[in-house]
Short mmCIF file of C-alpha atoms in Angstrom, two decimals:
data_model
loop_
_atom_site.label_atom_id
_atom_site.label_comp_id
_atom_site.label_asym_id
_atom_site.label_seq_id
_atom_site.Cartn_x
_atom_site.Cartn_y
_atom_site.Cartn_z
CA MET P 313 0.23 -0.03 -0.23
CA GLY P 314 3.17 2.32 0.24
CA LYS P 315 6.21 2.95 2.53
CA VAL P 316 5.90 6.45 4.32
CA VAL P 317 8.82 7.91 6.41
CA THR P 318 8.32 10.53 9.03
CA PHE P 319 11.06 12.37 10.94
CA GLY P 320 10.44 14.38 14.30
CA GLU P 321 10.81 14.42 17.86
CA ILE P 322 8.78 11.64 20.11
CA MET P 323 8.42 13.28 23.57
CA LEU P 324 7.41 11.49 27.20
CA ARG P 325 3.89 12.98 27.94
CA LEU P 326 3.24 13.66 31.60
CA ALA P 327 -0.32 14.54 32.10
CA PRO P 328 -2.89 14.66 35.35
CA ASN P 329 -5.48 11.99 35.41
CA GLY P 330 -8.64 13.18 33.82
CA TYR P 331 -9.16 16.59 33.76
CA TYR P 332 -7.20 17.41 36.95
CA ARG P 333 -4.84 20.51 36.77
CA PHE P 334 -1.55 20.35 37.23
CA PHE P 335 -0.39 18.70 40.84
CA GLN P 336 -4.13 18.84 42.06
CA GLN P 337 -3.49 15.39 42.56
CA ASP P 338 0.12 13.81 42.87
CA GLN P 339 -0.16 11.32 39.97
CA MET P 340 0.51 11.61 36.38
CA GLN P 341 -0.16 9.60 33.46
CA ALA P 342 3.26 8.92 31.71
CA THR P 343 2.87 7.93 27.67
CA PHE P 344 4.45 9.22 24.40
CA GLY P 345 3.55 11.01 21.64
CA GLY P 346 4.80 13.68 19.29
CA GLY P 347 3.50 15.34 16.06
CA GLU P 348 5.24 12.77 13.26
CA ALA P 349 5.21 9.82 15.83
CA ASN P 350 1.45 9.92 16.07
CA VAL P 351 1.39 10.24 12.20
CA ALA P 352 3.33 7.13 11.91
CA VAL P 353 1.33 5.00 14.81
CA SER P 354 -1.76 6.04 12.53
CA LEU P 355 -0.28 4.74 9.34
CA ALA P 356 0.67 1.67 10.87
CA ASN P 357 -2.52 0.94 12.44
CA PHE P 358 -4.18 1.54 8.91
CA GLY P 359 -1.66 -1.36 7.61
CA MET P 360 0.83 0.91 5.56
CA GLU P 361 4.69 0.70 6.16
CA SER P 362 5.55 2.87 8.15
CA VAL P 363 9.11 4.06 9.32
CA TYR P 364 9.87 6.56 12.12
CA VAL P 365 12.91 8.43 12.03
CA THR P 366 14.33 10.13 15.06
CA LYS P 367 17.22 10.01 17.46
CA LEU P 368 16.99 8.87 21.08
CA PRO P 369 19.26 7.82 24.06
CA THR P 370 20.16 4.55 24.62
CA HIS P 371 18.54 4.56 28.23
CA THR P 372 15.86 3.13 29.62
CA ILE P 373 13.14 6.05 28.45
CA GLY P 374 14.42 5.85 25.38
CA LYS P 375 14.15 2.14 24.73
CA ALA P 376 10.53 2.57 26.31
CA ALA P 377 9.79 5.41 23.23
CA ILE P 378 11.08 2.98 20.85
CA ASP P 379 8.74 -0.14 22.29
CA ALA P 380 5.91 2.07 22.45
CA LEU P 381 6.31 2.29 18.63
CA ARG P 382 6.91 -1.15 18.19
CA SER P 383 3.96 -2.02 19.84
CA PHE P 384 1.88 -0.59 16.67
CA GLY P 385 4.00 -2.00 14.32
CA VAL P 386 5.91 0.95 13.45
CA ASP P 387 9.34 0.42 11.61
CA THR P 388 11.91 1.78 14.33
CA THR P 389 15.19 0.54 12.40
CA ARG P 390 16.02 3.82 11.56
CA ILE P 391 16.10 5.52 14.77
CA VAL P 392 19.45 6.76 15.65
CA ARG P 393 20.69 6.10 19.19
CA GLY P 394 22.63 8.54 21.24
CA GLY P 395 22.62 12.03 23.10
CA GLU P 396 21.38 12.22 26.94
CA ARG P 397 17.53 12.95 27.27
CA VAL P 398 14.23 12.45 25.87
CA GLY P 399 12.08 15.67 25.76
CA ILE P 400 8.94 15.90 27.96
CA TYR P 401 6.26 17.76 27.75
CA TYR P 402 3.47 17.99 30.25
CA LEU P 403 -0.30 18.56 29.42
CA GLU P 404 -3.44 19.90 31.32
CA LYS P 405 -6.34 18.88 29.19
CA GLY P 406 -8.66 21.56 29.31
CA ALA P 407 -12.43 21.60 29.90
CA SER P 408 -15.73 23.88 29.25
CA GLN P 409 -14.09 27.34 29.33
CA ARG P 410 -10.75 26.37 30.37
CA GLY P 411 -8.13 25.94 27.65
CA SER P 412 -5.64 23.07 27.94
CA VAL P 413 -2.16 23.65 28.72
CA CYS P 414 1.11 22.58 27.18
CA ILE P 415 4.71 23.12 28.79
CA TYR P 416 7.37 21.83 26.84
CA ASP P 417 10.71 20.55 28.86
CA ARG P 418 12.80 19.83 25.53
CA ALA P 419 15.55 21.65 25.31
CA HIS P 420 18.94 19.60 24.56
CA SER P 421 17.24 16.46 24.19
CA SER P 422 18.68 13.85 21.71
CA ILE P 423 17.35 14.77 18.65
CA ALA P 424 17.31 18.51 19.55
CA ASP P 425 21.20 18.18 19.54
CA ALA P 426 21.07 15.89 16.35
CA LEU P 427 23.70 16.44 13.73
CA PRO P 428 23.25 15.93 9.97
CA GLN P 429 25.58 13.45 9.50
CA ASP P 430 23.35 11.50 11.97
CA PHE P 431 21.06 10.50 9.22
CA ASP P 432 21.78 8.65 5.71
CA TRP P 433 18.57 9.85 3.94
CA ASN P 434 19.35 8.08 0.71
CA ALA P 435 19.39 4.78 2.60
CA ILE P 436 16.24 5.98 4.78
CA PHE P 437 14.24 6.39 1.61
CA SER P 438 15.12 3.57 -0.05
CA ASP P 439 11.82 2.18 -1.53
CA ALA P 440 9.92 4.82 0.15
CA ASP P 441 7.03 6.54 -1.32
CA TRP P 442 6.15 9.61 0.95
CA PHE P 443 7.67 11.44 3.36
CA HIS P 444 6.22 13.51 6.02
CA PHE P 445 7.65 16.52 8.80
CA THR P 446 5.88 19.31 10.35
CA GLY P 447 7.03 22.78 11.16
CA ILE P 448 7.73 21.75 14.59
CA THR P 449 10.84 19.92 13.99
CA PRO P 450 12.84 22.53 12.31
CA ALA P 451 11.53 24.80 15.18
CA LEU P 452 13.75 22.98 17.41
CA GLY P 453 17.20 24.20 16.13
CA ASP P 454 19.20 25.51 13.17
CA ASN P 455 20.80 22.00 13.24
CA LEU P 456 17.45 20.46 12.41
CA ILE P 457 16.61 23.00 9.95
CA GLU P 458 19.84 21.76 7.81
CA ILE P 459 18.56 18.28 8.36
CA CYS P 460 15.08 18.84 7.09
CA ARG P 461 16.29 20.48 3.95
CA GLN P 462 18.59 17.44 3.63
CA ALA P 463 15.84 15.16 4.19
CA CYS P 464 13.70 16.82 1.42
CA ILE P 465 16.51 17.02 -0.94
CA ALA P 466 17.29 13.68 -0.67
CA ALA P 467 13.25 12.69 -1.01
CA LYS P 468 13.09 14.79 -4.33
CA GLU P 469 15.91 12.90 -5.76
CA LYS P 470 14.12 9.60 -4.85
CA ASN P 471 10.83 10.94 -6.55
CA VAL P 472 9.17 10.39 -2.80
CA LYS P 473 5.85 12.43 -2.00
CA ILE P 474 6.62 15.26 0.59
CA SER P 475 4.11 16.34 2.84
CA CYS P 476 4.40 19.07 5.60
CA ASP P 477 1.91 19.94 8.38
CA LEU P 478 2.66 23.81 9.22
CA ASN P 479 2.09 23.24 12.89
CA TYR P 480 3.50 26.41 14.22
CA ARG P 481 4.63 26.72 17.76
CA GLY P 482 4.81 29.78 19.27
CA LYS P 483 6.51 28.75 22.52
CA LEU P 484 9.55 27.31 19.64
CA TRP P 485 9.98 30.07 17.66
CA THR P 486 8.84 33.34 16.50
CA ARG P 487 6.72 34.03 13.57
CA GLU P 488 9.51 35.68 11.46
CA LYS P 489 11.83 33.06 11.80
CA ALA P 490 8.88 30.17 11.00
CA ARG P 491 8.30 32.42 8.07
CA GLN P 492 11.67 32.58 7.01
CA VAL P 493 12.51 28.46 7.54
CA MET P 494 8.92 27.49 6.39
CA SER P 495 9.56 29.53 2.91
CA GLU P 496 12.40 27.78 2.09
CA LEU P 497 11.40 23.95 3.12
CA CYS P 498 7.96 24.39 1.52
CA ARG P 499 9.65 24.77 -1.78
CA TYR P 500 10.04 20.93 -1.80
CA VAL P 501 6.49 20.28 -0.54
CA ASP P 502 4.49 18.51 -2.37
CA ILE P 503 0.83 18.49 -0.08
CA CYS P 504 0.67 21.20 2.68
CA ILE P 505 -1.40 20.53 5.65
CA ALA P 506 -2.41 23.54 7.95
CA ASN P 507 -4.97 24.53 10.41
CA GLU P 508 -7.01 27.76 10.57
CA GLU P 509 -4.54 29.18 12.12
CA ASP P 510 -1.34 28.16 10.65
CA ALA P 511 -1.25 30.28 7.27
CA LYS P 512 -1.85 33.41 8.95
CA ASP P 513 0.61 32.75 11.60
CA VAL P 514 3.66 31.51 9.39
CA PHE P 515 2.72 33.21 6.24
CA GLY P 516 0.52 36.20 6.96
CA ILE P 517 -2.11 34.63 4.81
CA GLU P 518 -5.41 35.35 6.80
CA ALA P 519 -9.19 34.12 5.89
CA GLU P 520 -11.81 36.74 5.55
CA ASN P 521 -14.61 36.92 8.00
CA THR P 522 -13.28 34.45 10.56
CA ASP P 523 -12.14 35.11 14.42
CA ILE P 524 -10.97 31.53 15.64
CA TYR P 525 -11.26 33.51 19.16
CA MET P 526 -14.84 34.29 19.13
CA GLY P 527 -15.97 30.96 17.67
CA LYS P 528 -16.67 32.63 14.05
CA LEU P 529 -14.97 30.61 11.39
CA ASP P 530 -16.51 31.24 7.65
CA LYS P 531 -15.39 27.75 5.46
CA LYS P 532 -15.30 29.54 2.34
CA GLY P 533 -12.99 31.95 3.24
CA TYR P 534 -10.12 29.65 3.17
CA GLN P 535 -10.51 28.89 -0.08
CA SER P 536 -8.53 32.28 -0.89
CA VAL P 537 -5.99 31.02 1.57
CA ALA P 538 -5.46 27.81 -0.22
CA ARG P 539 -5.26 29.53 -3.33
CA GLN P 540 -2.78 31.82 -2.20
CA LEU P 541 -0.52 28.92 -0.39
CA LYS P 542 -0.67 26.80 -4.07
CA GLU P 543 0.34 29.84 -6.07
CA ARG P 544 2.97 30.98 -3.65
CA PHE P 545 4.84 27.65 -3.10
CA GLY P 546 3.56 25.22 -6.01
CA PHE P 547 1.87 22.68 -3.65
CA ASP P 548 0.22 19.97 -5.60
CA LYS P 549 -2.44 19.98 -2.86
CA VAL P 550 -3.20 22.01 0.33
CA ALA P 551 -5.51 20.52 2.97
CA ILE P 552 -6.81 22.70 5.46
CA THR P 553 -8.24 21.77 9.00
CA LEU P 554 -11.55 23.72 10.28
CA ARG P 555 -12.12 23.89 13.61
CA THR P 556 -14.79 25.97 15.05
CA SER P 557 -14.25 26.20 18.99
CA ILE P 558 -17.35 26.33 20.85
CA SER P 559 -15.30 25.69 24.11
CA ALA P 560 -12.60 23.37 25.03
CA SER P 561 -15.07 20.69 25.44
CA ASP P 562 -17.07 21.13 22.30
CA ASN P 563 -15.71 21.98 18.72
CA ASP P 564 -17.33 21.89 15.21
CA TRP P 565 -14.68 19.86 13.00
CA ALA P 566 -14.56 19.80 9.18
CA GLY P 567 -11.67 20.06 6.35
CA MET P 568 -10.99 21.47 2.84
CA LEU P 569 -9.02 19.81 0.23
CA TYR P 570 -7.71 21.98 -2.61
CA ASP P 571 -5.97 20.28 -5.58
CA GLY P 572 -5.35 23.42 -7.63
CA LYS P 573 -8.72 23.44 -9.70
CA ASN P 574 -11.26 22.30 -7.19
CA PHE P 575 -12.31 22.87 -3.26
CA TYR P 576 -13.56 19.82 -1.60
CA TYR P 577 -15.05 20.31 1.85
CA SER P 578 -15.73 17.53 4.49
CA LYS P 579 -19.32 17.32 6.21
CA GLU P 580 -18.80 18.69 9.60
CA TYR P 581 -18.83 16.55 12.95
CA HIS P 582 -19.61 17.95 16.40
CA LEU P 583 -17.09 16.97 18.62
CA HIS P 584 -17.68 16.12 22.58
CA ILE P 585 -13.68 16.00 23.02
CA VAL P 586 -12.01 13.69 25.34
CA ASP P 587 -7.92 14.49 24.40
CA ARG P 588 -7.75 16.75 21.55
CA VAL P 589 -3.69 16.57 21.27
CA GLY P 590 -3.13 14.67 18.00
CA GLY P 591 -5.80 15.60 16.45
CA GLY P 592 -4.25 17.56 13.54
CA ASP P 593 -1.69 14.34 13.21
CA SER P 594 -4.49 11.86 13.07
CA PHE P 595 -5.97 14.46 10.03
CA GLY P 596 -2.62 14.13 8.42
CA ALA P 597 -2.05 10.65 8.66
CA GLY P 598 -5.66 9.37 7.24
CA LEU P 599 -5.04 12.11 4.50
CA ILE P 600 -1.79 10.52 3.52
CA TYR P 601 -3.43 7.10 3.81
CA ALA P 602 -6.29 8.20 1.51
CA LEU P 603 -4.03 9.95 -1.31
CA LEU P 604 -1.93 6.75 -1.54
CA THR P 605 -4.77 4.16 -1.66
CA ASN P 606 -7.61 6.37 -3.30
CA GLU P 607 -7.43 9.02 -6.05
CA ASN P 608 -10.85 10.21 -5.33
CA MET P 609 -10.46 13.80 -3.41
CA GLN P 610 -13.66 13.94 -1.68
CA ALA P 611 -13.62 10.33 -0.24
CA ALA P 612 -9.74 11.34 0.97
CA ILE P 613 -10.91 14.45 2.68
CA GLU P 614 -13.96 12.46 4.38
CA PHE P 615 -11.56 10.13 5.48
CA ALA P 616 -8.82 12.43 7.05
CA VAL P 617 -11.41 14.61 8.62
CA ALA P 618 -13.21 11.27 10.09
CA ALA P 619 -9.94 9.84 11.32
CA SER P 620 -9.47 12.90 13.12
CA ALA P 621 -12.79 12.95 15.10
CA LEU P 622 -12.52 9.37 15.91
CA LYS P 623 -9.05 10.65 17.70
CA HIS P 624 -10.90 13.48 19.71
CA SER P 625 -12.41 10.70 21.56
CA ILE P 626 -9.31 8.61 22.29
CA GLU P 627 -7.00 9.38 25.56
CA GLY P 628 -3.22 9.97 24.66
CA ASP P 629 -1.61 11.22 21.46
CA PHE P 630 -2.09 7.96 19.34
CA ASN P 631 -5.07 7.52 17.22
CA ARG P 632 -6.11 3.99 17.98
CA VAL P 633 -8.71 3.17 15.40
CA SER P 634 -9.02 1.11 12.44
CA VAL P 635 -9.42 1.57 8.87
CA ALA P 636 -12.75 -0.02 9.26
CA GLU P 637 -13.99 1.95 11.84
CA VAL P 638 -12.49 5.42 10.14
CA GLU P 639 -14.93 4.37 7.10
CA LYS P 640 -17.85 4.02 9.11
CA LEU P 641 -17.57 7.08 10.24
CA ALA P 642 -17.13 8.77 6.86
CA ASP P 643 -19.56 6.81 5.34
CA GLY P 644 -22.17 8.51 7.82
CA ASP P 645 -22.61 6.37 10.83
CA ALA P 646 -21.91 8.82 13.57
CA SER P 647 -24.51 7.36 15.85
CA GLY P 648 -21.86 6.07 18.52
CA ARG P 649 -24.39 3.36 19.26
CA VAL P 650 -22.50 0.35 21.24
CA GLN P 651 -21.31 -2.35 18.91
CA ARG P 652 -22.82 -5.75 19.64
#
């Protein structure tokens, strides 16, 4: 069905149980997650050959991260070992009008201190069909910018499709630095993935008649955003997730796909959220799977949005769903009835 390589940082996720605030109780759940790792897990669950590339220390926590990926069938043989630490992020899940809080402790992690010579991209992309990374990875440092650039060049030389989720993170870099770096890296990208904020934050391209903080989102306004992104960078396709935030607990969720000729909109789902972290990654994975297995653009955006809608109901970063479950929702069964 296709071999997909993803590259980025997998982190230890520490989160209070349920919807407790930090240190409201003296326990935290320890799991793993990270943008590109989440995509790799989803694709493995969908039955694809999924290869994850990063750098992790040789100690027990590094091994635990690898074991977590292996448990889903992700190929971890290209993970480089070395360095001192696994990055950490602390998550306090929001509810109602209280938003979620994410605190990073990832400076000088093994991947953040990685060097270009750590990765043999020609070997990594052997027989690969697709390469995926996000804007989070080059935000980790100038060395990662160069590593991403080298990866993109090698992928292009081997005719590997490249997708990038812009994923702007204001806690990692400035808008100015993001615009400079991503403008360069996006020259190599075939499929651009963004949420309702990314194009504005990174490239200053803003949708009309939209105020995400007031819960106002005009889906048609994103046609201009997608068109401008394609014209500026020559993307083959642009996909945008469209989230209307009613509260931290309730969102309306949809997506749009633009192929340079037509705009395809998914159906909209009303989500009562269990855990929204990884929602965009599950969309990206669903889109990659759909585009590799089905040439129908409407079916592709429906599958991607349905996969992501299901992720919002699952604790943790990883989307633990099958193709059959996604297709059932995409085909219209959103009843949530007990399966007996």
